[in-house]
Amino acid sequence: VRPKFRRKDARELPPVIAPALARPVAGGYASAGLLAYIVIAKFENHLPLYRLERMSTRWGAKLSRQSMVEWVRIAAEWGEPLYKRMVADLLSGGYVQVDETPVKFIDPDEKRGSTFQGYLWVMTRPGADVVFDWRLSRRHGELTTLLTDDYHGVLQSDGYEAYESYARTHPGVTWAACWAHTRRGFFEAQGQNHRVANGAMRLMARLYRREREWDEQQISPADRAVERAKPEGLARTMESLRRLALWARIRVLPKSPLGKACDYLLRHWQPLTVHLKHGHTRLDTNVVENAIRPSCIGKKNWLFIGHPDAGQRSAILYSLIVSCQRHGKDPLAYLRDVLTRLPQMNNRDDLTPLLPRNWTPVAVAANAAA
């Protein structure tokens, strides 16, 4: 609504019209709410844009796929400053979990009809935002550019060699392994040697039981570190597990499921026991594994990313949506509000209140102030 006024004392002058508010699509008809709906439909509800095009025809207001592709690009560009703040805040926390998932993409400059393999790398830690980053490969150098040479702290991951290599070449980084990946090997070995595999899993269950008790007591990271380091605590259980693996490994074939499980545990023993020295880490990387799930479901529906450059736009929007879900915020309400407010801001405005972990719905904030 743009009120129009005429001067009472000079009616011959042109009317005065209230200036239009800045919109996310300059000169376009797409509102912030429509952009938010398209983004949520694709990245949270996993609907390909061609399906949205068909659906819009039934609504009586057809939205072309080309227009929606452009709107997704615009939404990602508005979200990029928030995304960069999320990356910086995450890397400054001293503890990060990292994982990667393959995603196919099409490159128009290459052979027509062929798809290529790209990767969404994911970073997070308990209670923090989730950050996705698009890369065309899984090579070791991608991790260096992802975390940069300035990162200092604990890096937790699965057993992929790139993480160990990064920690080895960066003295300020401590690599921590995942106990869930270790347990998976013994779970798969139950069919071969049920007694030994079950014994190993019972010992690991003891580790998780102690951790759950500390979670229920809500002890601080400093106190958790003290509890973990006690001789009668996790250290004794881990040592029993190591001895069991040493005993079992020489009694089974190296390539058998149990042999591989024991070898994995012993090969990663040092990063697995790093948790005894830290109280803010988790025993497994389930936090980042769960964050990857929306993208894994999505790629089963939209199948591939349409251009190499579109991968990073997907990473930005996934970061905002999954972070909202992590903090219990409604992604649709968040994007509608943020895409309304960002076009009216400048580079001197503080973006902190618009980060997913800090964002508060306008109605809730108004009621609290009242």
GROMACS .gro file of C-alpha atoms in nm:
model
  370
    1VAL     CA    1   0.000   0.000   0.000
    2ARG     CA    2   0.150   0.333  -0.110
    3PRO     CA    3  -0.069   0.625   0.005
    4LYS     CA    4  -0.101   0.914  -0.241
    5PHE     CA    5  -0.143   1.272  -0.115
    6ARG     CA    6  -0.218   1.608  -0.279
    7ARG     CA    7  -0.112   1.939  -0.124
    8LYS     CA    8  -0.412   2.136  -0.002
    9ASP     CA    9  -0.236   2.469  -0.047
   10ALA     CA   10  -0.095   2.389  -0.392
   11ARG     CA   11  -0.324   2.149  -0.572
   12GLU     CA   12  -0.158   2.225  -0.903
   13LEU     CA   13   0.155   2.038  -0.790
   14PRO     CA   14   0.194   1.666  -0.864
   15PRO     CA   15   0.068   1.431  -0.591
   16VAL     CA   16   0.313   1.297  -0.334
   17ILE     CA   17   0.339   0.915  -0.324
   18ALA     CA   18   0.489   0.722  -0.036
   19PRO     CA   19   0.809   0.547  -0.148
   20ALA     CA   20   0.784   0.176  -0.214
   21LEU     CA   21   0.956  -0.054   0.030
   22ALA     CA   22   1.257  -0.237  -0.105
   23ARG     CA   23   1.165  -0.586  -0.225
   24PRO     CA   24   1.383  -0.895  -0.258
   25VAL     CA   25   1.322  -0.904  -0.634
   26ALA     CA   26   1.391  -0.553  -0.759
   27GLY     CA   27   1.122  -0.455  -1.009
   28GLY     CA   28   0.959  -0.797  -0.988
   29TYR     CA   29   0.625  -0.916  -0.859
   30ALA     CA   30   0.758  -1.198  -0.638
   31SER     CA   31   0.712  -1.116  -0.270
   32ALA     CA   32   0.929  -1.233   0.016
   33GLY     CA   33   0.655  -1.479   0.109
   34LEU     CA   34   0.650  -1.632  -0.240
   35LEU     CA   35   1.029  -1.665  -0.247
   36ALA     CA   36   1.023  -1.827   0.096
   37TYR     CA   37   0.752  -2.070  -0.014
   38ILE     CA   38   0.947  -2.176  -0.327
   39VAL     CA   39   1.268  -2.227  -0.127
   40ILE     CA   40   1.092  -2.429   0.145
   41ALA     CA   41   0.906  -2.640  -0.111
   42LYS     CA   42   1.231  -2.735  -0.283
   43PHE     CA   43   1.479  -2.764   0.003
   44GLU     CA   44   1.262  -2.875   0.295
   45ASN     CA   45   0.971  -3.053   0.123
   46HIS     CA   46   1.201  -3.187  -0.154
   47LEU     CA   47   0.976  -3.085  -0.446
   48PRO     CA   48   1.155  -3.035  -0.780
   49LEU     CA   49   1.074  -2.705  -0.949
   50TYR     CA   50   0.904  -2.876  -1.243
   51ARG     CA   51   0.649  -3.023  -0.999
   52LEU     CA   52   0.590  -2.679  -0.849
   53GLU     CA   53   0.532  -2.549  -1.202
   54ARG     CA   54   0.262  -2.811  -1.259
   55MET     CA   55   0.106  -2.744  -0.920
   56SER     CA   56   0.090  -2.371  -0.985
   57THR     CA   57  -0.105  -2.434  -1.305
   58ARG     CA   58  -0.378  -2.598  -1.098
   59TRP     CA   59  -0.380  -2.293  -0.868
   60GLY     CA   60  -0.467  -2.074  -1.165
   61ALA     CA   61  -0.145  -1.871  -1.146
   62LYS     CA   62   0.127  -2.054  -1.337
   63LEU     CA   63   0.483  -1.994  -1.218
   64SER     CA   64   0.742  -2.078  -1.481
   65ARG     CA   65   1.033  -2.296  -1.384
   66GLN     CA   66   1.278  -2.040  -1.523
   67SER     CA   67   1.135  -1.771  -1.294
   68MET     CA   68   1.156  -1.998  -0.991
   69VAL     CA   69   1.519  -2.082  -1.069
   70GLU     CA   70   1.592  -1.709  -1.071
   71TRP     CA   71   1.405  -1.656  -0.745
   72VAL     CA   72   1.603  -1.934  -0.576
   73ARG     CA   73   1.922  -1.763  -0.692
   74ILE     CA   74   1.804  -1.428  -0.554
   75ALA     CA   75   1.703  -1.582  -0.221
   76ALA     CA   76   2.048  -1.742  -0.189
   77GLU     CA   77   2.219  -1.410  -0.266
   78TRP     CA   78   2.022  -1.236   0.009
   79GLY     CA   79   2.110  -1.515   0.250
   80GLU     CA   80   2.481  -1.517   0.170
   81PRO     CA   81   2.583  -1.248   0.426
   82LEU     CA   82   2.408  -1.449   0.699
   83TYR     CA   83   2.574  -1.765   0.572
   84LYS     CA   84   2.920  -1.608   0.597
   85ARG     CA   85   2.852  -1.501   0.956
   86MET     CA   86   2.742  -1.855   1.038
   87VAL     CA   87   3.064  -1.998   0.894
   88ALA     CA   88   3.282  -1.752   1.088
   89ASP     CA   89   3.097  -1.814   1.415
   90LEU     CA   90   3.119  -2.190   1.374
   91LEU     CA   91   3.493  -2.192   1.303
   92SER     CA   92   3.565  -1.961   1.595
   93GLY     CA   93   3.408  -2.201   1.847
   94GLY     CA   94   3.706  -2.438   1.877
   95TYR     CA   95   3.505  -2.754   1.805
   96VAL     CA   96   3.349  -2.863   1.478
   97GLN     CA   97   3.210  -3.186   1.335
   98VAL     CA   98   3.254  -3.233   0.959
   99ASP     CA   99   3.114  -3.478   0.707
  100GLU     CA  100   3.039  -3.486   0.335
  101THR     CA  101   2.773  -3.633   0.109
  102PRO     CA  102   2.783  -3.688  -0.270
  103VAL     CA  103   2.544  -3.498  -0.498
  104LYS     CA  104   2.524  -3.530  -0.875
  105PHE     CA  105   2.529  -3.219  -1.096
  106ILE     CA  106   2.512  -3.127  -1.464
  107ASP     CA  107   2.778  -2.916  -1.635
  108PRO     CA  108   2.650  -2.753  -1.959
  109ASP     CA  109   3.009  -2.714  -2.079
  110GLU     CA  110   3.069  -3.087  -2.070
  111LYS     CA  111   2.905  -3.380  -2.249
  112ARG     CA  112   2.532  -3.328  -2.282
  113GLY     CA  113   2.318  -3.562  -2.074
  114SER     CA  114   2.600  -3.668  -1.842
  115THR     CA  115   2.606  -3.607  -1.470
  116PHE     CA  116   2.911  -3.553  -1.254
  117GLN     CA  117   2.982  -3.607  -0.887
  118GLY     CA  118   2.997  -3.311  -0.651
  119TYR     CA  119   2.992  -3.297  -0.272
  120LEU     CA  120   2.812  -3.106  -0.002
  121TRP     CA  121   3.048  -3.072   0.294
  122VAL     CA  122   2.870  -3.012   0.624
  123MET     CA  123   2.999  -2.851   0.945
  124THR     CA  124   2.829  -2.813   1.280
  125ARG     CA  125   2.862  -2.884   1.652
  126PRO     CA  126   2.603  -2.953   1.923
  127GLY     CA  127   2.375  -2.653   1.976
  128ALA     CA  128   2.525  -2.452   1.689
  129ASP     CA  129   2.415  -2.364   1.336
  130VAL     CA  130   2.463  -2.607   1.048
  131VAL     CA  131   2.675  -2.495   0.751
  132PHE     CA  132   2.679  -2.665   0.411
  133ASP     CA  133   2.948  -2.594   0.153
  134TRP     CA  134   2.951  -2.702  -0.211
  135ARG     CA  135   3.264  -2.853  -0.364
  136LEU     CA  136   3.325  -3.032  -0.695
  137SER     CA  137   3.542  -3.300  -0.535
  138ARG     CA  138   3.627  -3.485  -0.216
  139ARG     CA  139   4.003  -3.442  -0.241
  140HIS     CA  140   4.205  -3.356   0.068
  141GLY     CA  141   4.266  -2.997  -0.040
  142GLU     CA  142   3.894  -2.916  -0.020
  143LEU     CA  143   3.906  -2.957   0.358
  144THR     CA  144   4.193  -2.708   0.384
  145THR     CA  145   3.998  -2.443   0.196
  146LEU     CA  146   3.684  -2.528   0.392
  147LEU     CA  147   3.835  -2.489   0.739
  148THR     CA  148   4.123  -2.263   0.623
  149ASP     CA  149   4.467  -2.266   0.784
  150ASP     CA  150   4.344  -2.047   1.070
  151TYR     CA  151   4.120  -2.301   1.240
  152HIS     CA  152   4.230  -2.411   1.587
  153GLY     CA  153   4.048  -2.663   1.802
  154VAL     CA  154   3.894  -3.010   1.783
  155LEU     CA  155   3.797  -3.154   1.445
  156GLN     CA  156   3.567  -3.457   1.472
  157SER     CA  157   3.481  -3.679   1.176
  158ASP     CA  158   3.458  -4.032   1.045
  159GLY     CA  159   3.769  -4.223   0.937
  160TYR     CA  160   3.818  -4.053   0.598
  161GLU     CA  161   4.193  -3.991   0.556
  162ALA     CA  162   4.150  -3.624   0.460
  163TYR     CA  163   4.062  -3.531   0.818
  164GLU     CA  164   4.362  -3.709   0.965
  165SER     CA  165   4.586  -3.547   0.703
  166TYR     CA  166   4.450  -3.200   0.782
  167ALA     CA  167   4.509  -3.245   1.156
  168ARG     CA  168   4.859  -3.378   1.094
  169THR     CA  169   4.959  -3.069   0.893
  170HIS     CA  170   4.794  -2.820   1.131
  171PRO     CA  171   4.947  -2.836   1.481
  172GLY     CA  172   4.664  -2.636   1.634
  173VAL     CA  173   4.403  -2.896   1.533
  174THR     CA  174   4.316  -3.209   1.733
  175TRP     CA  175   4.146  -3.486   1.540
  176ALA     CA  176   3.871  -3.676   1.726
  177ALA     CA  177   3.715  -3.991   1.581
  178CYS     CA  178   3.357  -4.116   1.598
  179TRP     CA  179   3.254  -4.404   1.824
  180ALA     CA  180   2.934  -4.464   1.624
  181HIS     CA  181   3.139  -4.556   1.315
  182THR     CA  182   3.348  -4.787   1.533
  183ARG     CA  183   3.039  -4.955   1.675
  184ARG     CA  184   2.896  -5.006   1.325
  185GLY     CA  185   3.177  -5.247   1.238
  186PHE     CA  186   3.108  -5.467   1.541
  187PHE     CA  187   2.734  -5.455   1.474
  188GLU     CA  188   2.792  -5.589   1.123
  189ALA     CA  189   3.022  -5.861   1.262
  190GLN     CA  190   2.759  -6.016   1.488
  191GLY     CA  191   2.683  -6.287   1.236
  192GLN     CA  192   3.040  -6.414   1.238
  193ASN     CA  193   3.131  -6.401   1.608
  194HIS     CA  194   2.830  -6.303   1.810
  195ARG     CA  195   2.996  -6.335   2.151
  196VAL     CA  196   3.295  -6.107   2.082
  197ALA     CA  197   3.098  -5.852   1.877
  198ASN     CA  198   2.828  -5.834   2.143
  199GLY     CA  199   3.088  -5.794   2.416
  200ALA     CA  200   3.241  -5.499   2.233
  201MET     CA  201   2.902  -5.336   2.184
  202ARG     CA  202   2.815  -5.380   2.552
  203LEU     CA  203   3.136  -5.199   2.647
  204MET     CA  204   3.049  -4.915   2.409
  205ALA     CA  205   2.697  -4.903   2.554
  206ARG     CA  206   2.860  -4.847   2.892
  207LEU     CA  207   3.037  -4.539   2.750
  208TYR     CA  208   2.711  -4.397   2.620
  209ARG     CA  209   2.528  -4.475   2.942
  210ARG     CA  210   2.777  -4.267   3.139
  211GLU     CA  211   2.747  -3.984   2.887
  212ARG     CA  212   2.368  -3.991   2.911
  213GLU     CA  213   2.387  -3.967   3.289
  214TRP     CA  214   2.607  -3.659   3.262
  215ASP     CA  215   2.368  -3.507   3.008
  216GLU     CA  216   2.079  -3.557   3.250
  217GLN     CA  217   2.281  -3.398   3.529
  218GLN     CA  218   2.361  -3.107   3.292
  219ILE     CA  219   2.719  -3.088   3.410
  220SER     CA  220   2.950  -2.831   3.254
  221PRO     CA  221   3.212  -2.924   2.990
  222ALA     CA  222   3.486  -2.869   3.248
  223ASP     CA  223   3.324  -3.111   3.492
  224ARG     CA  224   3.262  -3.362   3.214
  225ALA     CA  225   3.631  -3.351   3.122
  226VAL     CA  226   3.719  -3.428   3.484
  227GLU     CA  227   3.473  -3.719   3.496
  228ARG     CA  228   3.598  -3.861   3.167
  229ALA     CA  229   3.961  -3.848   3.281
  230LYS     CA  230   3.902  -4.040   3.605
  231PRO     CA  231   4.070  -4.386   3.599
  232GLU     CA  232   3.745  -4.557   3.698
  233GLY     CA  233   3.549  -4.369   3.431
  234LEU     CA  234   3.556  -4.396   3.053
  235ALA     CA  235   3.929  -4.471   3.041
  236ARG     CA  236   3.888  -4.811   3.206
  237THR     CA  237   3.605  -4.911   2.973
  238MET     CA  238   3.800  -4.799   2.667
  239GLU     CA  239   4.105  -4.996   2.777
  240SER     CA  240   3.891  -5.309   2.820
  241LEU     CA  241   3.762  -5.256   2.468
  242ARG     CA  242   4.114  -5.219   2.328
  243ARG     CA  243   4.229  -5.542   2.494
  244LEU     CA  244   3.926  -5.726   2.357
  245ALA     CA  245   4.007  -5.603   2.005
  246LEU     CA  246   4.373  -5.707   2.040
  247TRP     CA  247   4.266  -6.053   2.159
  248ALA     CA  248   4.010  -6.100   1.883
  249ARG     CA  249   4.217  -5.965   1.593
  250ILE     CA  250   4.473  -6.248   1.608
  251ARG     CA  251   4.198  -6.511   1.618
  252VAL     CA  252   4.000  -6.412   1.310
  253LEU     CA  253   4.082  -6.348   0.945
  254PRO     CA  254   4.197  -5.987   0.879
  255LYS     CA  255   3.940  -5.940   0.600
  256SER     CA  256   3.651  -6.082   0.800
  257PRO     CA  257   3.388  -5.841   0.939
  258LEU     CA  258   3.519  -5.883   1.294
  259GLY     CA  259   3.880  -5.849   1.179
  260LYS     CA  260   3.796  -5.523   0.999
  261ALA     CA  261   3.606  -5.393   1.303
  262CYS     CA  262   3.898  -5.464   1.537
  263ASP     CA  263   4.146  -5.314   1.291
  264TYR     CA  264   3.936  -4.997   1.258
  265LEU     CA  265   3.920  -4.953   1.636
  266LEU     CA  266   4.293  -5.010   1.691
  267ARG     CA  267   4.396  -4.797   1.393
  268HIS     CA  268   4.189  -4.503   1.522
  269TRP     CA  269   4.262  -4.560   1.890
  270GLN     CA  270   4.437  -4.227   1.948
  271PRO     CA  271   4.160  -4.007   1.799
  272LEU     CA  272   3.897  -4.222   1.971
  273THR     CA  273   4.055  -4.160   2.313
  274VAL     CA  274   4.096  -3.786   2.251
  275HIS     CA  275   3.753  -3.744   2.415
  276LEU     CA  276   3.912  -3.828   2.752
  277LYS     CA  277   4.094  -3.494   2.740
  278HIS     CA  278   3.796  -3.279   2.639
  279GLY     CA  279   3.458  -3.218   2.797
  280HIS     CA  280   3.282  -3.032   2.516
  281THR     CA  281   3.306  -3.307   2.252
  282ARG     CA  282   3.050  -3.578   2.181
  283LEU     CA  283   3.144  -3.942   2.140
  284ASP     CA  284   3.000  -3.960   1.789
  285THR     CA  285   2.922  -3.743   1.488
  286ASN     CA  286   2.549  -3.813   1.492
  287VAL     CA  287   2.482  -3.438   1.513
  288VAL     CA  288   2.632  -3.375   1.170
  289GLU     CA  289   2.503  -3.705   1.030
  290ASN     CA  290   2.146  -3.602   1.116
  291ALA     CA  291   2.201  -3.260   0.958
  292ILE     CA  292   2.282  -3.426   0.624
  293ARG     CA  293   1.953  -3.617   0.604
  294PRO     CA  294   1.741  -3.343   0.437
  295SER     CA  295   1.983  -3.315   0.146
  296CYS     CA  296   1.995  -3.695   0.108
  297ILE     CA  297   1.616  -3.711   0.088
  298GLY     CA  298   1.608  -3.415  -0.149
  299LYS     CA  299   1.850  -3.557  -0.404
  300LYS     CA  300   1.629  -3.864  -0.439
  301ASN     CA  301   1.356  -3.631  -0.566
  302TRP     CA  302   1.531  -3.360  -0.767
  303LEU     CA  303   1.808  -3.611  -0.867
  304PHE     CA  304   2.083  -3.360  -0.951
  305ILE     CA  305   2.190  -2.996  -0.936
  306GLY     CA  306   2.141  -2.824  -1.270
  307HIS     CA  307   2.469  -2.631  -1.286
  308PRO     CA  308   2.801  -2.635  -1.094
  309ASP     CA  309   2.742  -2.276  -0.983
  310ALA     CA  310   2.401  -2.368  -0.840
  311GLY     CA  311   2.559  -2.598  -0.585
  312GLN     CA  312   2.669  -2.320  -0.353
  313ARG     CA  313   2.324  -2.160  -0.368
  314SER     CA  314   2.180  -2.491  -0.250
  315ALA     CA  315   2.441  -2.501   0.026
  316ILE     CA  316   2.343  -2.153   0.151
  317LEU     CA  317   1.971  -2.229   0.158
  318TYR     CA  318   2.020  -2.571   0.319
  319SER     CA  319   2.232  -2.400   0.586
  320LEU     CA  320   1.957  -2.153   0.675
  321ILE     CA  321   1.674  -2.409   0.668
  322VAL     CA  322   1.849  -2.689   0.859
  323SER     CA  323   1.980  -2.439   1.117
  324CYS     CA  324   1.624  -2.319   1.175
  325GLN     CA  325   1.512  -2.678   1.226
  326ARG     CA  326   1.802  -2.734   1.466
  327HIS     CA  327   1.695  -2.437   1.682
  328GLY     CA  328   1.322  -2.511   1.669
  329LYS     CA  329   1.237  -2.216   1.440
  330ASP     CA  330   0.983  -2.228   1.156
  331PRO     CA  331   1.196  -2.207   0.835
  332LEU     CA  332   0.910  -2.060   0.630
  333ALA     CA  333   0.840  -1.781   0.880
  334TYR     CA  334   1.213  -1.720   0.916
  335LEU     CA  335   1.280  -1.685   0.543
  336ARG     CA  336   0.971  -1.470   0.487
  337ASP     CA  337   1.083  -1.232   0.762
  338VAL     CA  338   1.451  -1.226   0.664
  339LEU     CA  339   1.380  -1.173   0.293
  340THR     CA  340   1.152  -0.884   0.389
  341ARG     CA  341   1.404  -0.715   0.618
  342LEU     CA  342   1.733  -0.767   0.435
  343PRO     CA  343   1.645  -0.553   0.128
  344GLN     CA  344   1.577  -0.260   0.365
  345MET     CA  345   1.915  -0.291   0.542
  346ASN     CA  346   2.264  -0.171   0.450
  347ASN     CA  347   2.615  -0.297   0.519
  348ARG     CA  348   2.631  -0.106   0.849
  349ASP     CA  349   2.332  -0.285   1.001
  350ASP     CA  350   2.388  -0.565   1.251
  351LEU     CA  351   2.294  -0.906   1.109
  352THR     CA  352   2.326  -1.088   1.443
  353PRO     CA  353   1.949  -1.084   1.520
  354LEU     CA  354   1.880  -1.244   1.180
  355LEU     CA  355   2.098  -1.549   1.233
  356PRO     CA  356   1.884  -1.864   1.272
  357ARG     CA  357   1.991  -1.926   1.632
  358ASN     CA  358   1.906  -1.566   1.734
  359TRP     CA  359   1.599  -1.497   1.522
  360THR     CA  360   1.272  -1.435   1.703
  361PRO     CA  361   0.933  -1.411   1.525
  362VAL     CA  362   0.809  -1.053   1.514
  363ALA     CA  363   0.479  -1.135   1.685
  364VAL     CA  364   0.656  -1.314   1.971
  365ALA     CA  365   0.904  -1.031   2.013
  366ALA     CA  366   0.623  -0.772   2.021
  367ASN     CA  367   0.432  -0.965   2.286
  368ALA     CA  368   0.745  -1.001   2.498
  369ALA     CA  369   0.810  -0.627   2.477
  370ALA     CA  370   0.452  -0.551   2.577
   0.00000   0.00000   0.00000
